[in-house]
XYZ file of C-alpha atoms in Angstrom:
249
model
C -27.025 -23.367 16.792
C -26.277 -22.845 13.109
C -23.816 -24.857 11.051
C -22.259 -23.576 7.907
C -20.037 -25.383 5.471
C -16.942 -24.358 3.615
C -16.029 -21.496 1.362
C -18.734 -22.309 -1.196
C -21.459 -21.780 1.412
C -22.813 -18.232 1.189
C -23.959 -18.450 4.805
C -20.327 -18.652 5.872
C -19.410 -15.346 4.226
C -22.509 -13.668 5.646
C -22.136 -14.958 9.198
C -18.408 -14.278 9.502
C -18.233 -11.174 7.307
C -17.423 -8.699 10.067
C -14.434 -10.746 11.197
C -13.163 -11.543 7.705
C -13.631 -8.088 6.193
C -13.412 -5.505 8.927
C -13.043 -1.831 8.162
C -9.455 -2.239 9.282
C -8.897 -4.698 6.446
C -10.378 -2.258 3.928
C -8.078 0.451 5.267
C -5.134 -1.940 5.031
C -5.879 -2.525 1.342
C -5.948 1.223 0.714
C -2.606 1.568 2.466
C -1.017 -1.305 0.542
C -2.099 0.136 -2.801
C -0.569 3.432 -1.803
C 2.761 2.074 -0.544
C 3.533 -1.367 -1.987
C 5.960 -1.620 -4.922
C 4.307 -4.944 -5.801
C 0.907 -3.265 -6.231
C 2.036 -0.302 -8.311
C 0.494 -0.654 -11.753
C 0.516 1.614 -14.827
C -2.313 4.173 -14.994
C -5.454 2.709 -16.491
C -4.252 -0.892 -16.165
C -6.905 -3.557 -16.733
C -7.054 -5.415 -13.417
C -8.821 -8.675 -12.609
C -9.449 -9.187 -8.896
C -10.141 -12.921 -8.809
C -12.058 -13.940 -5.659
C -12.735 -10.274 -4.953
C -15.043 -10.783 -1.967
C -16.793 -7.557 -0.886
C -14.495 -5.326 -2.946
C -11.610 -4.871 -0.522
C -9.180 -4.212 -3.377
C -11.529 -3.700 -6.323
C -12.976 -0.449 -5.021
C -9.701 1.360 -4.199
C -8.146 0.108 -7.437
C -11.031 1.599 -9.412
C -10.752 4.857 -7.485
C -7.094 4.998 -8.533
C -8.169 4.986 -12.182
C -7.740 1.347 -13.121
C -10.203 -0.600 -15.256
C -11.235 -3.204 -12.676
C -13.228 -6.427 -12.898
C -14.099 -8.299 -9.705
C -14.956 -11.991 -9.938
C -16.407 -14.021 -7.080
C -18.688 -17.005 -6.611
C -20.631 -15.594 -3.656
C -23.748 -13.543 -4.487
C -23.720 -12.077 -0.984
C -20.145 -10.842 -1.323
C -20.799 -9.415 -4.776
C -23.830 -7.549 -3.441
C -21.664 -5.990 -0.731
C -18.976 -5.139 -3.283
C -21.480 -3.437 -5.582
C -22.874 -1.450 -2.655
C -19.411 -0.372 -1.580
C -18.518 0.628 -5.152
C -21.671 2.708 -5.454
C -20.993 4.436 -2.139
C -17.455 5.264 -3.288
C -18.529 6.394 -6.764
C -16.210 3.764 -8.263
C -17.005 1.962 -11.503
C -16.243 -1.764 -11.263
C -17.463 -4.633 -13.418
C -18.560 -7.505 -11.191
C -19.014 -11.057 -12.446
C -20.316 -14.085 -10.571
C -18.178 -17.001 -11.704
C -16.178 -19.967 -10.511
C -12.451 -19.148 -10.467
C -11.775 -22.368 -12.384
C -14.100 -21.477 -15.214
C -13.921 -17.699 -15.672
C -12.562 -16.843 -19.114
C -11.327 -13.586 -20.590
C -8.339 -14.614 -22.715
C -5.718 -11.867 -22.755
C -8.186 -9.440 -21.220
C -6.091 -8.085 -18.362
C -2.755 -6.491 -17.605
C -2.864 -7.559 -13.947
C -4.480 -10.453 -12.083
C -4.751 -10.242 -8.305
C -5.624 -13.027 -5.884
C -5.406 -11.663 -2.349
C -5.645 -12.599 1.335
C -5.272 -16.392 0.962
C -8.045 -16.911 -1.568
C -6.193 -19.778 -3.247
C -6.158 -23.510 -2.534
C -9.740 -24.154 -1.419
C -10.804 -26.731 -4.009
C -10.880 -30.339 -2.804
C -9.067 -31.643 -5.871
C -5.530 -30.210 -6.072
C -5.836 -30.329 -9.852
C -8.569 -27.694 -9.578
C -6.235 -25.356 -7.714
C -3.694 -25.778 -10.504
C -6.510 -25.052 -12.949
C -7.129 -21.710 -11.238
C -3.512 -20.745 -11.892
C -3.954 -21.637 -15.558
C -7.086 -19.456 -15.615
C -5.039 -16.564 -14.253
C -2.407 -17.134 -16.931
C -5.010 -17.273 -19.701
C -6.677 -14.061 -18.535
C -3.430 -12.083 -18.736
C -2.217 -10.354 -21.862
C 1.403 -11.136 -22.838
C 3.602 -9.219 -20.439
C 0.844 -9.117 -17.819
C 1.510 -9.668 -14.142
C 0.021 -11.988 -11.540
C 0.179 -11.054 -7.851
C -0.916 -13.903 -5.585
C -0.925 -13.428 -1.817
C -1.378 -16.128 0.783
C -0.201 -17.448 4.121
C 2.666 -19.728 3.181
C 3.174 -23.123 4.767
C 6.354 -21.921 6.440
C 4.467 -19.074 8.118
C 1.510 -21.212 9.141
C 3.863 -23.596 10.932
C 4.497 -20.794 13.442
C 0.833 -19.898 13.903
C -1.385 -22.978 14.049
C -1.291 -23.134 17.856
C -2.741 -22.047 20.183
C -6.368 -21.327 19.150
C -7.010 -17.717 18.172
C -9.629 -15.701 20.028
C -10.951 -12.454 18.539
C -13.597 -10.190 20.052
C -15.537 -7.525 18.161
C -17.900 -5.693 20.454
C -20.009 -8.356 22.133
C -19.194 -10.997 19.487
C -16.527 -13.631 20.121
C -14.729 -15.750 17.507
C -12.572 -18.775 18.336
C -10.489 -20.276 15.523
C -8.712 -23.607 15.883
C -6.374 -24.873 13.152
C -5.383 -28.502 12.556
C -2.686 -29.775 10.208
C -3.848 -32.521 7.815
C -2.149 -34.955 5.446
C 1.465 -34.291 6.456
C 1.088 -30.536 5.938
C -0.678 -30.846 2.575
C -3.826 -29.223 3.971
C -5.086 -27.246 6.934
C -8.473 -27.437 8.631
C -9.758 -24.340 10.360
C -12.699 -24.713 12.752
C -14.502 -21.479 13.600
C -16.950 -20.879 16.451
C -18.770 -17.542 16.530
C -20.743 -16.573 19.642
C -23.324 -13.795 19.348
C -25.349 -13.602 22.531
C -27.041 -16.999 22.876
C -26.445 -17.889 19.215
C -23.508 -20.070 18.215
C -22.403 -20.518 14.592
C -19.852 -23.145 13.605
C -17.968 -23.459 10.344
C -15.118 -25.525 8.985
C -12.775 -24.658 6.145
C -10.251 -27.079 4.670
C -7.704 -25.919 2.149
C -4.382 -26.836 0.583
C -1.368 -24.968 1.910
C 1.762 -24.299 -0.119
C 5.377 -23.558 0.543
C 7.205 -20.992 -1.563
C 8.925 -23.766 -3.518
C 5.635 -25.572 -4.185
C 3.814 -22.415 -5.273
C 6.662 -21.359 -7.555
C 6.629 -24.765 -9.235
C 2.856 -24.601 -9.718
C 3.110 -21.144 -11.297
C 5.821 -22.301 -13.674
C 3.790 -25.378 -14.633
C 0.835 -23.061 -15.374
C 3.008 -21.252 -17.919
C 4.280 -18.279 -15.936
C 7.793 -16.926 -16.289
C 9.874 -14.536 -14.189
C 8.397 -15.984 -11.003
C 9.436 -14.130 -7.849
C 8.540 -14.748 -4.209
C 8.465 -12.075 -1.513
C 7.879 -12.112 2.227
C 5.573 -9.103 2.268
C 4.042 -6.391 0.138
C 7.054 -4.196 0.815
C 9.139 -6.572 -1.318
C 11.130 -8.072 1.562
C 12.748 -11.514 1.099
C 10.778 -14.645 1.919
C 12.830 -15.659 4.934
C 12.485 -15.960 8.709
C 11.176 -12.380 8.838
C 8.448 -12.896 6.227
C 4.908 -11.742 6.985
C 3.160 -13.151 3.895
C 3.963 -15.272 0.874
C 3.516 -12.967 -2.110
C 4.189 -14.431 -5.530
C 4.660 -12.217 -8.572
C 4.848 -13.783 -12.011
C 4.594 -12.717 -15.644
C 2.840 -14.171 -18.644
C 5.641 -13.871 -21.162
C 3.837 -15.120 -24.297
């Protein structure tokens, strides 16, 4: 039996990679970049994919002609991203850095933070610091697109436990609400033959109102919230919480 820790543990990303970043997810990213009005950027835009993982969005963005930088803390994920970029013939600059500390003042026209990659620091002030990093990295007039599972959506999904099978591998995910809905704990059990791997993630969850307020406090203007990448309202039919905001000065 193997135990892994939270999101800062490289073993977690390696052990659970096939469930977190399936080929279906890569194909979904390609489709979103082709169809979403929220992910339509000017040709040659300088794009920062913060918490880029194995290049799910960085690679197709680069193939579409954008000047892309992928930042992640995990060496294993960056290695996979570089390999995927090379296979696709896509030029991407990859940087290993903590999302709180990465600096490129005014260096980008777009900052992306996708697939609930926000809220994982134990101190809520650090999560707010990440938003300020995103603001600093944008040039005036630049756009942030931040995608996560909003608190309102999670309230419909935390029970019962989720069971996913890929081939002979079985994943069971159990979510628990903590601190009056301030945080969520997700316990994962992966069974591969006679090997069992367990991991626990704890992260802060945000409502649309809370996330909007945090973005405004970080300096963003023209903050908008959508219920999906198709630009639908954030209402009872929402699929995601997608925030779009602009650095105005």
